[in-house]
Amino acid sequence: RSTPRGAASFDVHATPAVTVHMIHSPATKPSLDSRWPLDPDIEVVVTIDVTSRTVDDNQVKISYYDREGHELAVAWLYLTCVEVSLDVDWSRSGRVKSKGKDKAKWTWGPDGQGAVLLVNCDRDSPGAGGTDSGQADIRTPADLQDMSVMLLRTQGPSAIFAEYPVVLHVPESDADKVRVFHAVRGDAHPLYKPVLGPDKLSYMLDHAGHGDSTFYVEGLAFPDRGFTGLVSFSASLLELPHKDSPGTPIFTDTVVFRVAPWIMTPNTQQPLEVFVCSIKQGLDSNEAFLEGLRALLRKANCKLTVCSEQDSRSDRWIQDELEFGYVEAPHKTFPVVFDSPRNRGLKDFAFKKILGPDFGYVTREPPGKNVTSLDSFGNLDVSPPVTVRGKEYPLGRILIGSPLPW
């Protein structure tokens, strides 16, 4: 549209931060004085990799010439370069790295990539009624260690971000699986503001353009039937035609997390702690069994936790009530007790006595609430690492019984 009548060629000059790329067919060549023919197949692409200090501080000058080589007109392109980057621990090194490629992809394995998120299912906060994921706030610094860090980097002239805001957002389908806190400066200590989660899908940054904004992300739901564990977050630079308009994304950067699954541990591993019930009353007393177990665990140098008859309400079958496993991310690992839906005398033991700092808790109820003996965790086990028909299962294979005839 800026080409004047009679123009036959052009040349391009730019300020030092701008790189000019000429895309053309092999048959098209510039003249000796670096002028290009006005051919519709020629594309001029300009890029900048230095963030602007002021608005329009980069320029591209295009000069048009007639067939005799006289300059007919000059067109100017003014450019402002800003940086908007959403970054996570995509390399699984335990640290957030910038300039990751394919951050919106997640792949398994030692050579894979993609950030990992933990379900914040322990209880670091004293006096909290349930797990930390059930609290919409951060009550202790230890709680932050269970979360994954996400950095939003914004650089550029503040005048640009005043006109083009940056918004952090999560898909509606993922919002009930995660919660995000923004670390903002308080008078004495950092404040952690809940900004995304089940009741909030987007968050507009107040002071974009001034470096890094730190966010802490926690998982709220384990991978399960109907949920693969993948969740995504995006940061978008918006153009606002009107003050009250929703805005149109000019640029979007997206990252993907996978929520770490609950991993079950086989009984062939070195024991750390053994839980057992004490039954003292009546003919079914297990005092002799406990004495033998204490002697054995002293030799094994293993901790013994005895559930009293009052706590168990005379329910001795503790293996039916709970199963132990763990969750793991590059930055944190902690054990998690899985409470079965069996719910007899030991119903509240795991929640009241095991859930605590760096010891998580999860439970499940069967569809329809109909519980059978097959829902007891004596019917749930996992093998050691095993290879079956040439396929390796480094975490073993879960074994669970089912009713006949299936």
Coordinates of C-alpha atoms in Angstrom, one line a residue:
R1 CA 0.0 0.0 0.0
S2 CA 3.0 2.3 0.5
T3 CA 4.4 1.6 -3.0
P4 CA 4.3 4.7 -5.2
R5 CA 3.4 4.6 -9.0
G6 CA 6.3 3.9 -11.3
A7 CA 8.3 2.1 -8.6
A8 CA 10.4 -0.8 -10.0
S9 CA 12.8 -1.6 -7.1
F10 CA 13.4 -1.1 -3.4
D11 CA 15.9 -1.5 -0.6
V12 CA 15.7 -1.9 3.2
H13 CA 17.7 -0.5 6.0
A14 CA 17.1 -0.9 9.7
T15 CA 18.5 0.2 13.1
P16 CA 21.2 -2.2 14.6
A17 CA 18.8 -4.2 16.8
V18 CA 16.7 -5.2 13.8
T19 CA 17.6 -8.2 11.6
V20 CA 16.2 -8.2 8.1
H21 CA 15.5 -11.4 6.2
M22 CA 14.8 -11.5 2.5
I23 CA 12.7 -14.5 1.4
H24 CA 12.7 -15.0 -2.4
S25 CA 13.1 -17.6 -5.1
P26 CA 16.6 -18.6 -6.3
A27 CA 16.0 -16.8 -9.6
T28 CA 15.4 -13.5 -7.9
K29 CA 18.6 -11.5 -7.2
P30 CA 19.4 -8.1 -5.9
S31 CA 21.2 -5.6 -8.1
L32 CA 24.8 -4.5 -7.4
D33 CA 23.5 -1.6 -5.3
S34 CA 21.5 -4.0 -3.1
R35 CA 18.1 -3.0 -4.6
W36 CA 15.5 -5.7 -5.0
P37 CA 12.9 -5.8 -7.8
L38 CA 9.3 -5.2 -6.8
D39 CA 8.3 -8.8 -7.2
P40 CA 5.2 -10.1 -5.4
D41 CA 7.1 -13.3 -4.5
I42 CA 9.6 -11.4 -2.3
E43 CA 8.9 -11.3 1.4
V44 CA 10.7 -9.0 3.8
V45 CA 10.8 -10.4 7.4
V46 CA 12.1 -8.4 10.3
T47 CA 13.0 -9.7 13.7
I48 CA 14.3 -8.2 17.0
D49 CA 15.9 -10.1 19.9
V50 CA 16.6 -7.0 22.1
T51 CA 13.8 -5.7 24.3
S52 CA 13.0 -2.0 23.6
R53 CA 13.8 0.6 26.1
T54 CA 11.3 3.1 24.7
V55 CA 8.3 2.9 22.4
D56 CA 9.2 2.9 18.7
D57 CA 13.0 2.9 19.4
N58 CA 13.5 0.5 16.4
Q59 CA 12.9 1.6 12.8
V60 CA 12.9 0.0 9.3
K61 CA 13.4 2.3 6.3
I62 CA 12.1 1.2 2.9
S63 CA 13.1 3.3 -0.1
Y64 CA 11.4 2.9 -3.5
Y65 CA 13.1 3.6 -6.9
D66 CA 12.0 4.0 -10.5
R67 CA 13.6 2.2 -13.4
E68 CA 16.2 5.0 -13.8
G69 CA 17.3 4.5 -10.1
H70 CA 15.7 7.7 -8.8
E71 CA 14.3 7.6 -5.3
L72 CA 10.5 8.1 -5.5
A73 CA 9.4 7.7 -1.8
V74 CA 10.4 6.4 1.6
A75 CA 8.2 4.3 4.0
W76 CA 9.0 3.9 7.7
L77 CA 8.1 1.0 10.0
Y78 CA 8.3 1.7 13.7
L79 CA 8.8 -1.3 16.0
T80 CA 8.7 -1.8 19.8
C81 CA 10.0 -5.2 21.1
V82 CA 8.5 -6.6 24.3
E83 CA 9.1 -10.0 26.1
V84 CA 6.3 -12.1 27.4
S85 CA 7.4 -15.6 28.5
L86 CA 5.7 -18.1 30.8
D87 CA 8.3 -20.5 32.2
V88 CA 8.3 -23.7 34.3
D89 CA 10.7 -26.6 35.1
W90 CA 10.1 -28.1 31.7
S91 CA 13.5 -29.9 31.8
R92 CA 12.7 -31.6 35.3
S93 CA 16.0 -30.3 36.8
G94 CA 14.3 -28.9 39.8
R95 CA 14.7 -25.3 38.6
V96 CA 12.7 -23.1 36.3
K97 CA 14.4 -22.5 33.0
S98 CA 13.6 -19.9 30.3
K99 CA 13.5 -20.3 26.6
G100 CA 12.1 -23.8 26.6
K101 CA 11.0 -25.2 23.3
D102 CA 7.6 -26.9 22.9
K103 CA 6.6 -26.0 26.5
A104 CA 3.0 -26.9 25.6
K105 CA 4.0 -30.6 25.1
W106 CA 4.6 -33.2 27.8
T107 CA 6.4 -36.5 27.2
W108 CA 7.2 -39.4 29.5
G109 CA 10.6 -41.0 30.2
P110 CA 14.1 -40.0 31.2
D111 CA 14.5 -38.1 27.9
G112 CA 11.1 -36.6 28.1
Q113 CA 10.1 -33.0 28.9
G114 CA 7.3 -31.2 30.8
A115 CA 6.8 -29.9 34.3
V116 CA 5.4 -32.0 37.1
L117 CA 2.8 -30.9 39.7
L118 CA 2.1 -32.4 43.1
V119 CA -1.3 -32.8 44.7
N120 CA -0.9 -30.7 47.9
C121 CA -2.5 -33.5 50.0
D122 CA -0.4 -33.3 53.1
R123 CA -1.1 -31.0 56.1
D124 CA 1.7 -28.5 56.8
S125 CA -0.6 -26.0 58.5
P126 CA -1.2 -26.6 62.2
G127 CA -4.9 -26.5 63.0
A128 CA -6.1 -27.0 59.4
G129 CA -9.2 -29.1 59.2
G130 CA -8.0 -31.2 56.2
T131 CA -5.3 -31.3 53.6
D132 CA -3.5 -28.2 52.5
S133 CA -5.2 -28.4 49.0
G134 CA -8.5 -27.8 50.8
Q135 CA -7.3 -24.4 52.0
A136 CA -7.6 -21.4 49.6
D137 CA -4.6 -19.7 51.2
I138 CA -1.0 -20.4 52.2
R139 CA -0.5 -20.5 56.0
T140 CA 3.1 -21.7 56.3
P141 CA 6.3 -21.5 54.2
A142 CA 6.5 -25.3 54.3
D143 CA 3.4 -25.3 52.2
L144 CA 5.2 -23.6 49.3
Q145 CA 7.7 -26.5 49.1
D146 CA 4.9 -28.8 47.9
M147 CA 4.1 -26.5 45.0
S148 CA 5.7 -26.0 41.6
V149 CA 7.1 -22.6 40.6
M150 CA 5.9 -20.8 37.5
L151 CA 7.5 -17.5 36.3
L152 CA 5.9 -14.9 34.1
R153 CA 8.6 -12.8 32.5
T154 CA 7.5 -9.4 31.1
Q155 CA 10.0 -6.8 29.8
G156 CA 9.5 -3.7 27.8
P157 CA 8.3 -0.1 28.0
S158 CA 5.6 0.3 30.6
A159 CA 3.6 2.5 28.2
I160 CA 3.0 -0.6 26.0
F161 CA 1.8 -2.8 28.9
A162 CA -0.6 0.0 30.0
E163 CA -2.2 -0.2 26.6
Y164 CA -1.8 -3.9 26.0
P165 CA -2.3 -5.8 29.3
V166 CA -0.9 -9.3 30.1
V167 CA -3.4 -11.9 31.4
L168 CA -2.7 -15.3 33.0
H169 CA -5.4 -17.8 32.3
V170 CA -6.4 -21.5 32.7
P171 CA -8.9 -23.5 30.6
E172 CA -12.3 -24.1 32.3
S173 CA -11.8 -27.8 32.0
D174 CA -8.6 -27.6 34.1
A175 CA -9.6 -25.0 36.6
D176 CA -11.0 -27.4 39.3
K177 CA -7.8 -29.4 39.2
V178 CA -5.3 -26.7 40.2
R179 CA -4.9 -23.5 42.2
V180 CA -2.3 -20.7 41.6
F181 CA -0.9 -18.2 44.0
H182 CA 0.8 -14.9 43.1
A183 CA 3.7 -13.9 45.3
V184 CA 3.3 -10.2 45.8
R185 CA 5.4 -7.9 48.1
G186 CA 3.8 -7.1 51.5
D187 CA 4.9 -4.6 54.1
A188 CA 7.1 -7.1 55.9
H189 CA 6.7 -10.5 54.3
P190 CA 5.6 -11.7 50.8
L191 CA 1.9 -12.2 50.4
Y192 CA 0.5 -15.1 48.4
K193 CA -2.6 -14.1 46.6
P194 CA -4.9 -16.8 45.1
V195 CA -5.4 -15.8 41.5
L196 CA -6.5 -18.9 39.5
G197 CA -8.4 -22.0 40.5
P198 CA -11.9 -23.6 40.6
D199 CA -13.6 -20.2 40.9
K200 CA -11.3 -18.0 38.8
L201 CA -10.2 -18.6 35.2
S202 CA -8.1 -15.5 34.5
Y203 CA -5.9 -12.9 36.2
M204 CA -4.6 -9.6 34.8
L205 CA -1.2 -8.4 35.9
D206 CA -1.1 -5.0 37.5
H207 CA 2.5 -4.1 36.8
A208 CA 3.6 -5.9 33.7
G209 CA 6.9 -5.0 32.1
H210 CA 9.0 -4.9 35.3
G211 CA 10.6 -8.3 35.2
D212 CA 9.6 -11.6 36.7
S213 CA 6.3 -12.4 38.5
T214 CA 6.5 -15.6 40.6
F215 CA 3.5 -17.9 40.9
Y216 CA 3.1 -21.1 43.0
V217 CA 1.0 -23.9 41.5
E218 CA -0.6 -26.7 43.5
G219 CA -2.5 -29.7 42.3
L220 CA -6.0 -30.4 43.7
A221 CA -6.9 -33.7 42.0
F222 CA -5.0 -36.9 41.2
P223 CA -5.0 -38.4 37.7
D224 CA -8.1 -40.6 37.7
R225 CA -10.8 -41.9 35.4
G226 CA -11.7 -39.0 33.2
F227 CA -8.6 -37.0 34.1
T228 CA -5.2 -37.7 32.4
G229 CA -3.3 -35.4 34.8
L230 CA -2.5 -32.8 32.1
V231 CA -3.2 -29.2 32.9
S232 CA -2.2 -26.1 31.0
F233 CA -1.7 -22.4 31.7
S234 CA -1.3 -19.5 29.3
A235 CA -0.1 -15.9 29.4
S236 CA -1.6 -13.6 26.7
L237 CA -0.8 -10.1 25.6
L238 CA -4.2 -8.5 24.8
E239 CA -5.3 -5.8 22.5
L240 CA -8.3 -3.9 24.1
P241 CA -10.5 -2.1 21.5
H242 CA -12.6 -0.7 24.3
K243 CA -12.1 -0.3 28.0
D244 CA -14.7 -2.8 28.9
S245 CA -14.0 -5.3 26.0
P246 CA -12.7 -8.8 26.7
G247 CA -9.7 -8.2 24.5
T248 CA -8.1 -10.0 21.6
P249 CA -4.9 -12.0 22.2
I250 CA -1.9 -10.7 20.1
F251 CA 0.5 -13.3 21.5
T252 CA 0.1 -16.3 23.8
D253 CA 2.7 -18.5 25.6
T254 CA 1.5 -21.8 27.0
V255 CA 3.0 -24.3 29.5
V256 CA 1.8 -27.8 30.4
F257 CA 2.1 -29.6 33.8
R258 CA 1.3 -33.2 34.5
V259 CA -0.1 -33.9 38.0
A260 CA 2.1 -36.7 39.5
P261 CA 0.1 -39.9 40.1
W262 CA -0.1 -41.7 43.4
I263 CA 2.6 -44.4 43.2
M264 CA 2.1 -47.6 45.3
T265 CA 5.1 -49.2 47.0
P266 CA 5.7 -53.0 47.1
N267 CA 6.1 -54.8 50.4
T268 CA 9.5 -56.1 49.2
Q269 CA 11.1 -52.7 49.8
Q270 CA 13.1 -51.8 52.9
P271 CA 10.5 -51.0 55.6
L272 CA 10.6 -47.6 57.2
E273 CA 7.6 -47.9 59.5
V274 CA 5.1 -50.6 60.4
F275 CA 1.5 -49.9 61.5
V276 CA -0.3 -52.5 63.6
C277 CA -3.5 -52.6 65.8
S278 CA -3.4 -53.6 69.4
I279 CA -6.2 -55.8 70.6
K280 CA -6.0 -56.5 74.4
Q281 CA -9.5 -57.6 75.3
G282 CA -11.1 -61.0 75.1
L283 CA -10.0 -64.3 73.6
D284 CA -8.8 -62.5 70.3
S285 CA -6.0 -60.6 72.0
N286 CA -2.9 -60.2 69.8
E287 CA -0.4 -59.3 72.6
A288 CA 1.8 -62.3 71.7
F289 CA 1.8 -61.3 68.1
L290 CA 2.8 -57.7 69.0
E291 CA 5.7 -59.0 71.2
G292 CA 7.1 -61.0 68.4
L293 CA 6.6 -58.1 66.0
R294 CA 8.5 -55.7 68.3
A295 CA 11.4 -58.1 68.6
L296 CA 11.6 -58.4 64.8
L297 CA 11.4 -54.7 64.1
R298 CA 14.2 -54.0 66.7
K299 CA 16.4 -56.3 64.6
A300 CA 15.3 -54.5 61.4
N301 CA 15.8 -51.1 63.0
C302 CA 12.3 -50.1 61.9
K303 CA 9.8 -47.8 63.6
L304 CA 6.6 -49.4 65.0
T305 CA 3.4 -47.4 65.3
V306 CA 0.7 -49.2 67.4
C307 CA -2.9 -48.2 66.9
S308 CA -4.7 -48.5 70.2
E309 CA -7.9 -50.4 70.7
Q310 CA -9.6 -47.1 71.4
D311 CA -8.4 -45.6 68.1
S312 CA -9.2 -48.7 66.1
R313 CA -12.5 -49.3 67.8
S314 CA -11.5 -53.0 68.0
D315 CA -10.9 -53.2 64.2
R316 CA -7.6 -55.2 63.8
W317 CA -7.5 -55.5 60.0
I318 CA -5.4 -52.4 59.3
Q319 CA -4.1 -53.7 56.0
D320 CA -7.7 -53.7 54.8
E321 CA -8.1 -50.0 55.7
L322 CA -5.1 -48.4 54.1
E323 CA -2.3 -48.7 51.6
F324 CA 0.9 -46.7 51.4
G325 CA 2.5 -44.9 48.4
Y326 CA 4.1 -41.7 47.5
V327 CA 4.1 -38.7 45.1
E328 CA 7.2 -37.4 43.4
A329 CA 8.3 -34.3 41.5
P330 CA 11.9 -33.1 40.7
H331 CA 11.7 -30.7 43.7
K332 CA 9.8 -32.7 46.3
T333 CA 8.8 -36.3 47.3
F334 CA 6.6 -37.3 50.2
P335 CA 4.6 -40.4 51.3
V336 CA 0.8 -40.6 50.8
V337 CA -1.6 -42.9 52.6
F338 CA -4.5 -44.2 50.5
D339 CA -7.6 -44.7 52.8
S340 CA -9.9 -47.4 51.5
P341 CA -13.7 -47.0 51.4
R342 CA -14.1 -50.0 53.7
N343 CA -14.8 -47.6 56.6
R344 CA -15.1 -49.9 59.6
G345 CA -13.6 -49.3 63.0
L346 CA -10.4 -47.8 61.5
K347 CA -12.3 -45.4 59.3
D348 CA -10.8 -42.2 60.7
F349 CA -7.3 -43.5 61.7
A350 CA -5.4 -42.5 58.6
F351 CA -7.0 -39.0 58.5
K352 CA -6.5 -38.3 62.2
K353 CA -3.2 -40.1 62.9
I354 CA -1.2 -40.2 59.7
L355 CA -2.0 -37.1 57.7
G356 CA 0.4 -34.4 58.7
P357 CA 3.5 -32.4 57.5
D358 CA 5.0 -34.1 54.4
F359 CA 2.6 -37.1 54.8
G360 CA -0.3 -36.9 52.4
Y361 CA -3.7 -38.4 52.4
V362 CA -6.1 -39.5 49.7
T363 CA -9.3 -41.6 49.7
R364 CA -11.9 -42.7 47.1
E365 CA -15.5 -43.7 47.3
P366 CA -16.9 -46.3 44.9
P367 CA -19.7 -45.2 42.5
G368 CA -23.1 -45.7 44.1
K369 CA -21.5 -45.9 47.6
N370 CA -21.9 -49.7 47.6
V371 CA -18.9 -51.1 49.4
T372 CA -18.0 -54.8 49.3
S373 CA -15.2 -56.9 50.8
L374 CA -13.4 -56.5 47.4
D375 CA -13.0 -52.7 48.3
S376 CA -10.8 -53.7 51.3
F377 CA -7.1 -53.1 50.6
G378 CA -6.2 -56.7 51.5
N379 CA -7.4 -57.1 47.9
L380 CA -5.0 -54.5 46.6
D381 CA -1.3 -55.1 46.0
V382 CA 1.6 -54.2 43.7
S383 CA 4.4 -56.4 42.5
P384 CA 8.1 -55.4 42.6
P385 CA 9.6 -54.1 39.4
V386 CA 8.9 -56.7 36.7
T387 CA 9.3 -57.4 33.0
V388 CA 6.4 -59.1 31.2
R389 CA 6.7 -60.3 27.6
G390 CA 9.6 -58.0 27.1
K391 CA 7.9 -54.9 28.5
E392 CA 9.4 -53.3 31.6
Y393 CA 7.3 -52.2 34.5
P394 CA 9.8 -50.3 36.7
L395 CA 7.2 -49.4 39.3
G396 CA 5.6 -52.9 39.3
R397 CA 2.1 -53.9 38.3
I398 CA -1.0 -53.3 40.5
L399 CA -2.9 -56.4 41.4
I400 CA -6.6 -56.2 42.4
G401 CA -9.2 -59.0 42.6
S402 CA -12.6 -58.8 41.1
P403 CA -15.9 -60.8 41.6
L404 CA -16.4 -64.0 39.6
P405 CA -16.9 -64.9 36.8
W406 CA -14.8 -62.0 35.4

